[in-house]
Each structure stands twice: as structure tokens, then as C-alpha cells.
Short mmCIF file of C-alpha atoms and ligand atoms in Angstrom, two decimals:
data_model
loop_
_atom_site.label_atom_id
_atom_site.label_comp_id
_atom_site.label_asym_id
_atom_site.label_seq_id
_atom_site.Cartn_x
_atom_site.Cartn_y
_atom_site.Cartn_z
CA MET A 1 -82.51 -103.01 23.10
CA THR A 2 -79.99 -105.77 22.60
CA LYS A 3 -77.29 -103.54 21.56
CA VAL A 4 -77.97 -101.17 24.49
CA LEU A 5 -78.09 -104.12 26.80
CA SER A 6 -74.77 -105.60 25.62
CA GLU A 7 -73.20 -102.15 26.02
CA LEU A 8 -74.36 -102.03 29.55
CA LEU A 9 -73.48 -105.64 30.32
CA GLY A 10 -70.12 -105.31 28.80
CA SER A 11 -69.13 -101.97 30.12
CA SER A 12 -67.64 -101.07 33.45
CA GLY A 13 -67.95 -97.47 32.38
CA GLY A 14 -64.21 -97.10 32.35
CA GLN A 15 -64.08 -97.34 36.20
CA PRO A 16 -61.11 -99.08 37.62
CA ARG A 17 -61.64 -101.65 40.35
CA THR A 18 -65.37 -101.76 40.08
CA PRO A 19 -67.32 -104.93 39.19
CA GLY A 20 -66.78 -105.63 35.50
CA HIS A 21 -70.39 -105.09 34.40
CA LEU A 22 -73.92 -104.46 35.62
CA PRO A 23 -76.01 -107.32 36.93
CA HIS A 24 -78.48 -108.44 34.21
CA GLY A 25 -81.67 -107.22 35.98
CA LEU A 26 -80.22 -103.71 36.65
CA ALA A 27 -78.87 -103.60 33.02
CA VAL A 28 -82.35 -104.34 31.69
CA GLU A 29 -83.85 -101.57 33.82
CA VAL A 30 -81.27 -98.99 32.66
CA ALA A 31 -81.60 -100.22 29.03
CA ARG A 32 -85.26 -99.65 29.10
CA SER A 33 -84.96 -96.14 30.55
CA VAL A 34 -82.30 -95.31 27.92
CA ILE A 35 -84.57 -96.46 25.07
CA ASP A 36 -87.69 -94.78 26.57
CA ASP A 37 -85.74 -91.47 26.70
CA ALA A 38 -84.57 -91.85 23.14
CA ARG A 39 -88.12 -92.69 21.97
CA ALA A 40 -89.45 -89.55 23.72
CA ARG A 41 -86.94 -87.48 21.92
CA VAL A 42 -87.72 -89.03 18.58
CA GLU A 43 -91.43 -88.38 19.28
CA GLY A 44 -90.52 -84.86 20.10
CA GLY A 45 -89.13 -84.35 16.66
CA GLU A 46 -85.41 -84.85 17.49
CA SER A 47 -83.26 -87.12 15.38
CA VAL A 48 -81.36 -89.61 17.51
CA THR A 49 -78.55 -91.68 16.26
CA GLU A 50 -77.73 -95.16 17.46
CA GLU A 51 -74.34 -93.95 18.63
CA ALA A 52 -75.99 -91.34 20.82
CA VAL A 53 -78.20 -94.01 22.45
CA LEU A 54 -75.15 -96.25 23.09
CA GLY A 55 -73.28 -93.21 24.41
CA ASP A 56 -76.07 -92.52 26.89
CA ALA A 57 -76.04 -96.11 27.96
CA ARG A 58 -72.25 -95.96 28.55
CA ARG A 59 -72.61 -92.72 30.54
CA ARG A 60 -75.29 -94.15 32.77
CA ALA A 61 -73.17 -97.33 33.39
CA ALA A 62 -70.26 -95.04 34.25
CA ASP A 63 -72.46 -93.05 36.69
CA ILE A 64 -73.54 -96.23 38.45
CA GLY A 65 -69.82 -97.42 38.50
CA ARG A 66 -68.83 -94.14 40.14
CA SER A 67 -71.65 -94.40 42.79
CA LEU A 68 -70.45 -97.81 43.96
CA LEU A 69 -68.38 -98.00 47.15
CA GLN A 70 -64.81 -98.50 45.96
CA PRO A 71 -61.24 -97.74 47.03
CA VAL A 72 -59.74 -94.32 46.09
CA VAL A 73 -56.28 -92.89 46.27
CA ASN A 74 -56.18 -90.13 48.92
CA ALA A 75 -53.82 -87.47 47.69
CA THR A 76 -55.31 -84.70 49.87
CA GLY A 77 -52.77 -84.98 52.61
CA VAL A 78 -55.55 -85.29 55.19
CA ILE A 79 -54.70 -88.55 57.03
CA VAL A 80 -57.99 -89.20 58.81
CA HIS A 81 -60.30 -88.01 56.00
CA THR A 82 -63.84 -88.58 57.14
CA ASN A 83 -65.32 -88.43 53.59
CA LEU A 84 -62.64 -90.95 52.42
CA GLY A 85 -63.36 -93.50 55.10
CA ARG A 86 -60.93 -92.28 57.84
CA ALA A 87 -58.21 -94.70 58.86
CA PRO A 88 -57.05 -97.47 56.50
CA LEU A 89 -56.59 -100.93 57.91
CA GLY A 90 -53.31 -102.89 57.68
CA PRO A 91 -52.85 -106.44 56.30
CA ALA A 92 -52.99 -108.07 59.80
CA ALA A 93 -56.33 -106.36 60.70
CA LEU A 94 -57.80 -107.17 57.24
CA ALA A 95 -56.72 -110.85 57.64
CA ALA A 96 -58.30 -110.94 61.05
CA VAL A 97 -61.57 -109.61 59.55
CA GLY A 98 -61.47 -112.16 56.76
CA GLU A 99 -60.86 -115.05 59.16
CA VAL A 100 -63.55 -114.17 61.61
CA ALA A 101 -66.15 -113.04 59.04
CA SER A 102 -65.76 -115.89 56.51
CA GLY A 103 -66.89 -118.47 59.10
CA TYR A 104 -68.24 -118.79 62.61
CA SER A 105 -66.49 -117.31 65.62
CA ASN A 106 -66.52 -117.20 69.36
CA LEU A 107 -68.12 -113.76 69.24
CA GLU A 108 -70.36 -114.42 72.26
CA PHE A 109 -69.18 -117.86 73.22
CA ARG A 110 -66.61 -118.95 75.78
CA LEU A 111 -64.30 -121.56 74.43
CA ASP A 112 -63.08 -122.41 77.86
CA ARG A 113 -66.44 -123.14 79.48
CA GLY A 114 -68.65 -123.73 76.49
CA THR A 115 -71.07 -121.13 77.85
CA ARG A 116 -72.40 -117.84 76.50
CA GLY A 117 -69.79 -115.03 76.45
CA SER A 118 -69.58 -111.39 75.80
CA ARG A 119 -68.45 -109.54 72.68
CA HIS A 120 -66.64 -107.18 74.95
CA GLU A 121 -64.16 -109.84 76.07
CA HIS A 122 -62.01 -109.74 72.95
CA ALA A 123 -61.05 -106.36 71.63
CA GLY A 124 -62.47 -104.47 74.63
CA SER A 125 -60.21 -106.12 77.24
CA LEU A 126 -57.09 -105.70 74.96
CA LEU A 127 -57.78 -102.02 74.46
CA ALA A 128 -58.27 -101.57 78.12
CA ARG A 129 -54.86 -103.14 78.67
CA ALA A 130 -53.35 -100.94 75.95
CA CYS A 131 -54.51 -97.70 77.60
CA GLY A 132 -54.25 -98.71 81.26
CA ALA A 133 -57.96 -98.99 81.95
CA GLU A 134 -59.66 -101.51 84.22
CA ALA A 135 -62.16 -102.37 81.54
CA ALA A 136 -63.35 -101.27 78.09
CA MET A 137 -66.14 -101.98 75.70
CA VAL A 138 -66.68 -101.25 72.05
CA VAL A 139 -69.77 -99.79 70.36
CA ASN A 140 -70.55 -98.73 66.84
CA ASN A 141 -68.85 -95.25 66.89
CA ASN A 142 -67.82 -92.61 69.39
CA ALA A 143 -71.12 -90.69 68.98
CA ALA A 144 -72.92 -93.73 70.20
CA ALA A 145 -70.36 -94.26 73.04
CA VAL A 146 -71.08 -90.72 74.32
CA MET A 147 -74.76 -91.15 74.02
CA LEU A 148 -74.77 -94.50 75.70
CA VAL A 149 -72.54 -93.39 78.55
CA LEU A 150 -74.88 -90.42 79.23
CA ALA A 151 -78.04 -92.56 78.99
CA ALA A 152 -76.67 -95.27 81.21
CA LEU A 153 -75.09 -93.12 83.92
CA ALA A 154 -77.04 -89.85 83.86
CA ARG A 155 -80.54 -90.30 82.48
CA GLY A 156 -82.95 -88.01 84.41
CA ARG A 157 -80.01 -86.47 86.27
CA GLU A 158 -77.60 -83.62 85.78
CA VAL A 159 -74.32 -83.50 83.72
CA ILE A 160 -72.00 -80.53 84.30
CA VAL A 161 -70.26 -79.28 81.13
CA SER A 162 -68.16 -76.21 80.43
CA ARG A 163 -69.66 -73.60 78.07
CA GLY A 164 -66.36 -73.85 76.14
CA GLU A 165 -67.03 -77.44 75.34
CA LEU A 166 -70.55 -77.35 74.11
CA VAL A 167 -69.14 -78.03 70.58
CA GLU A 168 -70.31 -79.42 67.32
CA ILE A 169 -67.96 -82.03 66.11
CA GLY A 170 -69.33 -82.21 62.56
CA GLY A 171 -71.81 -84.57 60.92
CA GLY A 172 -74.39 -83.24 63.38
CA PHE A 173 -72.73 -84.38 66.68
CA ARG A 174 -73.64 -81.44 68.92
CA VAL A 175 -73.04 -81.94 72.63
CA PRO A 176 -76.22 -80.20 73.79
CA ASP A 177 -78.31 -82.25 71.38
CA VAL A 178 -76.65 -85.53 72.33
CA MET A 179 -77.25 -84.65 75.93
CA ALA A 180 -81.00 -84.02 75.30
CA GLU A 181 -81.35 -87.23 73.37
CA SER A 182 -79.76 -89.27 76.20
CA GLY A 183 -82.21 -87.93 78.70
CA ALA A 184 -79.52 -86.31 80.88
CA ARG A 185 -79.94 -82.67 81.91
CA LEU A 186 -77.21 -80.29 80.79
CA VAL A 187 -75.85 -77.96 83.36
CA GLU A 188 -73.63 -75.30 81.72
CA VAL A 189 -70.75 -73.81 83.71
CA GLY A 190 -68.15 -71.15 83.10
CA THR A 191 -67.85 -69.03 80.03
CA THR A 192 -66.96 -69.77 76.44
CA ASN A 193 -63.25 -69.09 76.91
CA ARG A 194 -62.66 -69.74 80.65
CA THR A 195 -63.94 -72.40 83.06
CA ARG A 196 -62.44 -73.14 86.41
CA ARG A 197 -62.70 -75.90 88.97
CA ALA A 198 -64.73 -73.60 91.23
CA ASP A 199 -67.40 -73.23 88.43
CA TYR A 200 -67.95 -77.05 88.40
CA GLU A 201 -68.00 -77.09 92.19
CA ARG A 202 -70.57 -74.41 92.59
CA ALA A 203 -72.86 -76.32 90.05
CA MET A 204 -72.74 -79.56 91.99
CA SER A 205 -75.89 -80.77 93.64
CA ALA A 206 -77.56 -84.05 94.74
CA GLU A 207 -78.73 -84.28 91.17
CA THR A 208 -75.27 -84.35 89.60
CA ALA A 209 -74.55 -87.62 87.92
CA MET A 210 -71.29 -86.73 86.19
CA ILE A 211 -68.87 -84.16 85.04
CA LEU A 212 -68.39 -84.33 81.27
CA ARG A 213 -65.32 -82.97 79.50
CA VAL A 214 -65.35 -82.84 75.67
CA HIS A 215 -62.23 -82.38 73.62
CA ALA A 216 -62.98 -79.46 71.30
CA SER A 217 -61.38 -81.48 68.53
CA ASN A 218 -62.01 -79.49 65.38
CA TYR A 219 -61.50 -76.09 66.66
CA ARG A 220 -59.01 -74.32 68.78
CA MET A 221 -59.30 -71.37 71.25
CA VAL A 222 -56.32 -69.28 71.76
CA GLY A 223 -55.53 -66.26 73.96
CA PHE A 224 -57.34 -65.55 77.18
CA VAL A 225 -58.46 -69.13 77.84
CA GLU A 226 -58.58 -71.51 80.78
CA SER A 227 -60.02 -74.87 81.45
CA ALA A 228 -59.99 -77.15 84.46
CA PRO A 229 -57.66 -80.07 84.21
CA VAL A 230 -59.02 -83.50 84.69
CA GLU A 231 -56.87 -83.93 87.89
CA SER A 232 -58.55 -80.85 89.49
CA LEU A 233 -62.11 -82.22 88.72
CA ALA A 234 -61.44 -85.84 89.75
CA GLY A 235 -61.52 -85.00 93.46
CA LEU A 236 -64.91 -83.24 93.37
CA GLY A 237 -66.92 -86.48 93.71
CA PRO A 238 -68.96 -87.17 90.63
CA PRO A 239 -67.30 -89.36 87.99
CA VAL A 240 -65.44 -87.39 85.32
CA VAL A 241 -66.08 -88.62 81.87
CA VAL A 242 -63.77 -87.36 79.08
CA ASP A 243 -64.75 -87.58 75.43
CA ILE A 244 -61.18 -87.35 73.99
CA GLY A 245 -62.44 -87.98 70.47
CA SER A 246 -59.41 -89.00 68.45
CA GLY A 247 -58.41 -92.08 70.31
CA LEU A 248 -54.72 -91.29 70.93
CA LEU A 249 -54.06 -94.21 73.31
CA ASP A 250 -50.96 -92.72 74.99
CA GLU A 251 -49.46 -89.28 74.69
CA SER A 252 -45.91 -90.66 74.84
CA THR A 253 -46.59 -92.79 71.58
CA PRO A 254 -44.37 -95.76 72.65
CA TRP A 255 -45.31 -97.41 69.35
CA LEU A 256 -43.25 -94.83 67.38
CA ALA A 257 -39.49 -94.34 67.41
CA GLU A 258 -40.02 -90.71 68.03
CA ARG A 259 -42.99 -88.65 69.30
CA PRO A 260 -44.24 -86.49 66.37
CA ALA A 261 -44.05 -82.74 67.27
CA TRP A 262 -47.33 -82.12 65.59
CA LEU A 263 -49.26 -84.15 68.18
CA GLN A 264 -48.56 -81.35 70.68
CA ASP A 265 -51.17 -81.49 73.45
CA GLU A 266 -53.60 -83.95 71.98
CA PRO A 267 -54.99 -85.73 74.96
CA GLY A 268 -54.22 -89.48 75.45
CA ALA A 269 -56.63 -92.02 76.88
CA ARG A 270 -53.95 -93.34 79.34
CA GLN A 271 -53.13 -89.82 80.65
CA CYS A 272 -56.78 -88.90 81.09
CA LEU A 273 -57.35 -92.10 83.17
CA GLU A 274 -54.18 -91.50 85.10
CA ALA A 275 -55.40 -88.00 85.91
CA GLY A 276 -58.55 -89.47 87.46
CA ALA A 277 -61.10 -89.72 84.68
CA ALA A 278 -63.59 -92.39 85.45
CA LEU A 279 -64.22 -93.09 81.79
CA VAL A 280 -62.85 -91.92 78.50
CA THR A 281 -64.62 -92.34 75.12
CA PHE A 282 -62.99 -92.23 71.69
CA SER A 283 -63.36 -93.21 68.05
CA GLY A 284 -61.84 -96.40 66.61
CA ASP A 285 -61.05 -94.86 63.18
CA LYS A 286 -59.35 -91.56 64.04
CA LEU A 287 -55.95 -91.54 65.65
CA LEU A 288 -56.45 -95.07 67.00
CA GLY A 289 -56.08 -96.19 63.33
CA GLY A 290 -58.67 -98.90 63.40
CA PRO A 291 -62.20 -99.60 62.07
CA GLN A 292 -65.31 -97.47 62.70
CA ALA A 293 -66.06 -98.00 66.35
CA GLY A 294 -66.51 -96.23 69.66
CA VAL A 295 -64.55 -97.19 72.78
CA ILE A 296 -65.57 -96.72 76.42
CA ALA A 297 -62.72 -97.32 78.77
CA GLY A 298 -62.19 -96.79 82.44
CA ARG A 299 -63.70 -98.07 85.76
CA ALA A 300 -64.84 -101.62 85.51
CA ASP A 301 -68.10 -101.00 87.59
CA LEU A 302 -69.07 -98.14 85.18
CA VAL A 303 -68.26 -100.06 82.09
CA ALA A 304 -70.38 -102.89 83.35
CA THR A 305 -73.26 -100.56 84.11
CA VAL A 306 -72.98 -99.07 80.58
CA ALA A 307 -72.83 -102.60 79.06
CA ARG A 308 -76.06 -103.59 80.73
CA HIS A 309 -78.07 -100.58 79.47
CA PRO A 310 -80.72 -101.51 76.73
CA LEU A 311 -79.19 -98.89 74.36
CA ALA A 312 -75.94 -100.86 74.35
CA ARG A 313 -77.62 -103.57 72.31
CA ALA A 314 -78.78 -101.05 69.68
CA VAL A 315 -75.23 -99.56 69.19
CA ARG A 316 -73.13 -102.70 69.58
CA ALA A 317 -70.08 -103.27 67.36
CA ASP A 318 -70.15 -105.99 64.73
CA LYS A 319 -67.76 -108.88 64.53
CA MET A 320 -65.81 -107.46 61.64
CA ALA A 321 -65.00 -104.26 63.52
CA LEU A 322 -64.22 -106.18 66.65
CA ALA A 323 -61.89 -108.49 64.71
CA ALA A 324 -60.00 -105.48 63.25
CA LEU A 325 -59.88 -103.73 66.59
CA GLN A 326 -58.43 -106.81 68.32
CA SER A 327 -55.68 -106.84 65.67
CA VAL A 328 -54.99 -103.13 66.17
CA ALA A 329 -54.97 -103.52 70.00
CA PHE A 330 -52.35 -106.28 69.56
CA ALA A 331 -50.21 -103.96 67.47
CA TYR A 332 -50.33 -101.38 70.26
CA LEU A 333 -49.58 -103.89 72.88
CA ALA A 334 -46.52 -104.93 70.78
CA ASN A 335 -45.60 -101.21 70.32
CA ASP A 336 -45.69 -101.93 66.54
CA GLY A 337 -46.71 -98.62 65.00
CA ASP A 338 -45.64 -99.95 61.60
CA ALA A 339 -48.59 -102.37 61.62
CA ILE A 340 -51.02 -99.47 61.78
CA PRO A 341 -51.15 -97.70 58.43
CA LEU A 342 -52.14 -94.39 59.98
CA TRP A 343 -48.98 -94.22 62.12
CA ARG A 344 -46.86 -95.56 59.35
CA MET A 345 -48.11 -92.69 57.09
CA ALA A 346 -47.89 -90.05 59.87
CA ALA A 347 -44.29 -91.01 60.76
CA THR A 348 -42.83 -91.35 57.25
CA PRO A 349 -39.82 -88.94 57.08
CA VAL A 350 -40.27 -86.10 54.63
CA SER A 351 -37.07 -87.26 52.81
CA ALA A 352 -38.77 -90.56 51.99
CA LEU A 353 -41.80 -88.65 50.64
CA ARG A 354 -39.55 -86.33 48.60
CA GLU A 355 -37.83 -89.26 46.95
CA ARG A 356 -41.19 -90.77 45.95
CA ALA A 357 -42.38 -87.27 44.77
CA GLU A 358 -39.30 -86.93 42.54
CA ALA A 359 -40.02 -90.35 40.98
CA VAL A 360 -43.70 -89.31 40.31
CA ALA A 361 -42.68 -85.98 38.94
CA ALA A 362 -40.08 -87.44 36.58
CA ALA A 363 -42.85 -89.49 34.95
CA VAL A 364 -45.23 -86.53 34.60
CA PRO A 365 -44.31 -83.61 32.15
CA SER A 366 -44.74 -80.20 33.87
CA ALA A 367 -45.01 -81.73 37.44
CA LYS A 368 -42.84 -80.16 40.18
CA VAL A 369 -41.83 -81.50 43.56
CA VAL A 370 -43.25 -79.19 46.29
CA ASP A 371 -43.12 -79.03 50.05
CA THR A 372 -46.65 -79.50 51.37
CA GLU A 373 -48.45 -79.44 54.76
CA ALA A 374 -50.43 -82.54 55.60
CA VAL A 375 -52.92 -82.66 58.53
CA ALA A 376 -54.11 -85.35 60.96
CA GLY A 377 -57.73 -84.56 60.15
CA GLY A 378 -60.67 -86.21 61.78
CA GLY A 379 -61.14 -83.29 64.17
CA SER A 380 -57.72 -83.87 65.75
CA LEU A 381 -55.14 -81.07 66.03
CA PRO A 382 -56.75 -78.26 64.23
CA GLY A 383 -54.29 -75.69 62.99
CA LEU A 384 -51.38 -78.09 63.37
CA THR A 385 -49.78 -79.35 60.19
CA ILE A 386 -47.44 -82.22 59.42
CA PRO A 387 -44.50 -81.30 57.10
CA SER A 388 -44.88 -83.29 53.93
CA CYS A 389 -44.09 -83.46 50.28
CA GLY A 390 -45.89 -83.95 47.04
CA VAL A 391 -46.11 -82.94 43.36
CA SER A 392 -47.67 -79.85 41.97
CA ILE A 393 -49.02 -79.30 38.45
CA GLU A 394 -50.14 -75.94 37.10
CA VAL A 395 -53.57 -76.36 35.50
CA SER A 396 -55.68 -73.83 33.57
CA ASP A 397 -58.97 -75.42 34.75
CA ALA A 398 -58.53 -76.76 38.28
CA ASP A 399 -62.09 -78.20 38.56
CA ALA A 400 -61.68 -80.03 35.26
CA ALA A 401 -58.32 -81.46 36.39
CA LEU A 402 -59.57 -82.66 39.69
CA GLY A 403 -62.61 -84.15 38.06
CA ALA A 404 -60.36 -86.05 35.62
CA LEU A 405 -58.35 -87.36 38.54
CA ARG A 406 -61.47 -88.41 40.27
CA SER A 407 -62.44 -90.41 37.26
CA ALA A 408 -59.22 -92.32 37.81
CA GLY A 409 -60.19 -92.84 41.46
CA ILE A 410 -57.72 -90.21 42.85
CA VAL A 411 -58.67 -87.36 45.07
CA ALA A 412 -56.24 -84.43 45.21
CA ARG A 413 -56.70 -80.71 46.06
CA VAL A 414 -56.07 -77.40 44.34
CA ASP A 415 -53.96 -74.55 45.79
CA ALA A 416 -53.38 -71.19 44.07
CA GLY A 417 -54.03 -72.48 40.59
CA ALA A 418 -51.95 -75.64 40.96
CA MET A 419 -53.18 -79.17 41.57
CA ILE A 420 -51.36 -80.69 44.56
CA CYS A 421 -50.99 -84.34 45.23
CA ASP A 422 -49.62 -84.92 48.75
CA LEU A 423 -47.75 -88.24 48.98
CA ARG A 424 -48.04 -88.60 52.78
CA THR A 425 -51.46 -90.14 52.44
CA VAL A 426 -50.75 -92.11 49.29
CA ASP A 427 -49.77 -95.75 49.62
CA PRO A 428 -46.33 -96.22 47.89
CA SER A 429 -47.90 -99.07 45.88
CA ASP A 430 -50.24 -96.39 44.33
CA ASP A 431 -47.46 -94.08 43.16
CA THR A 432 -47.31 -95.53 39.65
CA ARG A 433 -51.05 -95.37 39.33
CA LEU A 434 -50.97 -91.72 40.37
CA ALA A 435 -48.15 -90.93 37.99
CA ALA A 436 -50.06 -92.52 35.06
CA ALA A 437 -53.21 -90.58 35.86
CA LEU A 438 -51.34 -87.29 36.18
CA ALA A 439 -49.46 -87.96 32.90
CA THR A 440 -52.79 -88.62 31.12
CA ILE A 441 -54.51 -85.44 32.33
CA THR A 442 -51.51 -83.25 31.51
CA ARG A 443 -51.09 -84.42 28.02
C1 PLP B 1 -65.09 -87.34 66.22
C2 PLP B 1 -65.60 -87.08 67.55
C3 PLP B 1 -66.85 -87.59 67.96
C4 PLP B 1 -67.69 -88.44 67.05
O1 PLP B 1 -67.02 -89.75 66.89
P1 PLP B 1 -67.60 -90.74 65.76
O2 PLP B 1 -66.62 -91.93 65.87
O3 PLP B 1 -67.41 -90.07 64.43
O4 PLP B 1 -68.98 -91.07 65.98
C5 PLP B 1 -67.29 -87.28 69.21
N1 PLP B 1 -66.57 -86.56 70.11
C6 PLP B 1 -65.37 -86.05 69.71
C7 PLP B 1 -64.69 -85.22 70.64
C8 PLP B 1 -64.83 -86.27 68.49
O5 PLP B 1 -63.69 -85.76 68.14
#
């Protein structure tokens, strides 16, 4: 028991960047289970060596280490990778989180008057300014934002949605289900591929609470398709709410030196509001490049109504997300795309990635520099790729190679028998770590 215990207490299971060893209580529990298993095997007639028992203990410690929430290197080329935590935060946003969360803050307190304040006064009002909205509020995520808007503005009444937009976004966010949960009644109009203004107009009644447009995000319809632009719906009467999903604040990307071609017709919050949308909703951690959050921006009277709804309390954002978002909003207001890691990664010239790929490949026998295609991910821009560069290594057993890389905390992908590490999503400070791991597995 003592030996097994010291194995567990002293071992991090070879995992980088995880706590050095298991807490004592957990180690005792695991040690007991390791010894019980060994005893059962001995009683079953097997011979069990001490080394095998210690090996079992090490394996379990490693399993626990791998299950802990920890940083990984994203070499997949998917910039907003939902399984890998979506958008990374930059130093300023992280510092803001640290400052606000390590002590007390004016989260719901007005420093000017000494009275109770609202958590929507900080990041919310800055984000509103950044996208040209009268007001904005922040909730836990965009799914909650949509649900809350529907519940607060349309419960018991009708919401008109195009049949082409009754989509599933992934992770179980299905527009008809969200609608049902919110208590609003769905009125479907148009067809899967074509919906016109007249379809919405015909469906309007005294019961209509809103027109909802949902960005199809993770799929794309091509060919004989038509949808009614927000401009054409705004004059119909009911408020038009647009779930744009990705959180592109402004289609003209003034925070970048050059507008990326791959953004194509991704809808921007500012443009939807200018076109007459009463509200837009979007995620904080997709193309906005911030923490997990959902933003509701638009008409001040509607934002106020939504904020008063009881559900708002259940889906409110926490101070850490609000601190990070405030910092991200500042970066947008300063047109400083460099301060937002997502945009820095997205806008890195391929030539810079190639230079880094050459350095990585030089340190890894059998690695080749290859042109790759990165993607925005997170449901934005399906089918559109971002020219990128990385390294490729021919491997005989792709699954084993990917597994070995994962043990080193690196997630890559396999394409046609070769393992590909796309450098667009790798922080340059991780290049040496990536090269070292690749060199180890190809030895
Ligand atoms: C991603 C997405 C959502 C869900 O947003 P979360 O922040 O993941 O809750 C909802 N609607 C659209 C259109 C999306 O793209």
C-alpha cells in the first residue's frame, strides 16, 4: 500500500502542465482500488508482480491526469474549435479576469452613487457601442440569449420563422425545440430553400410577437435559394430578431488591416441593426473572440424588457466572463485586432506560417512543409477555408500517432495517411513544444 501510494502521490502520470500529484485522499482511494484488484487476481490464481501493481497505479494516475481540464495545443487548423474551448483569450482579457476575480468588484454596485447597479452596465454597454446598438446585455451563452429573448418577448404568442432556418446548430440547439421551451408558438413560413417577404407578411396576425431570423451557421444552401433580407422584413411591423450566431461585430472588420476574403457574407451585428433588426443575438466565444457568453444587442426598450424577465437571472453571465468581455470590447473600440488572439491567428499571413513550419520541419526528421486549409469553425462560414500552412508527417498507424501526440497535449488531424499539424491555430510560443513532440513520435 505504501509503495503504491507513494507512486500515486509522486506521479503526475507523465502529463505536462497538470498538478504534480494526486491529492492525498484521492491517492488513498485509488491505491485501495489498485490493491483490491491485484488481490482479486491473486485469489483467482494469477501471479501478480509488484511491478505490475505499480504499473497499474501509474496508469490510473495518468488517466486521472488526462481527464483534468488543462491546456492543449490546437494543431487542427479549426480556429473556433468547440471541443477545444473555442476562442482563446489574450493577455489583457486574462489580466482583467484576474483583477476582477481575485478580489471584490463593482459587479452590481455604482461607484458614482454608492447604490445598487446592474451587471449589464459594463461589458454590455461597451459592446453596444462597438456594434452601434442602443443597448446590450450579456448572458451565459447564445443559446440562453435566444431562449431568453423568445421567453421575454413572445411567450404565449407567435414567432414567424422561415422553414429554411429551422436548423440544428449542434450540441442539441434546435430552433423548434428552443422555441417550444420558451413558450413561444412557432409559425413556419416559406419552403426549405426559398422564403420571401410575402410569406412572412401572409403569416402575420394579431398574435405575432416577432419575426425571427436564424443564421444557418453550420450548413450552407446553394443553388435555387432565396431568403428575405432583414431590410425587407423590418418594415412589416413586428420586431425582427436576428440570431447571427458567430458574433462578427462589423462586416467591414475595421480592427484588421485588411478584410479577410474568407469572411465573405458572414452577417455582422452592426449591419443587421442598421438594416432594421430590433435585436441581434450572438456568442461571445466564436468570431467575437471572447469568453463563453451570449450577447443580446439592439433597441434599449427591448433589452430592458428582456433583462427584467425572471429567466435572465437563471442565465446571467458571471463576473469573470464579464471582465473578459469588457476587455475584448475595449479592443474592438480601439480597432485593435491584435489584442484578440482569434483575429491575430486568422489574419496571420501564410508566409509567416510557412516560415514557422519550416523551422518545425527542420527539427523533425521526415516532416514536410505543406499548404493546408484552416477553417473558422464554430458554425461560421461552412465550406469556406482559410489558406494556411503546416507540417505533414507520413505515419503507418495514424491513430497511434495522433494518440501519442495527444499524450503530449497536442491535437492534430490525419489526412490521407499523413498526420497534419496546421500552424494557424498554434501559438508561436508552442512551436518548439510541437516540434519536440513530433520528433519523439517519429523516432
Ligand atoms: C453557435 C450558435 C448558437 C449557440 O450559441 P452558444 O454560444 O454555443 O450557446 C445559436 N445560434 C447560432 C446561429 C449559432 O451559430
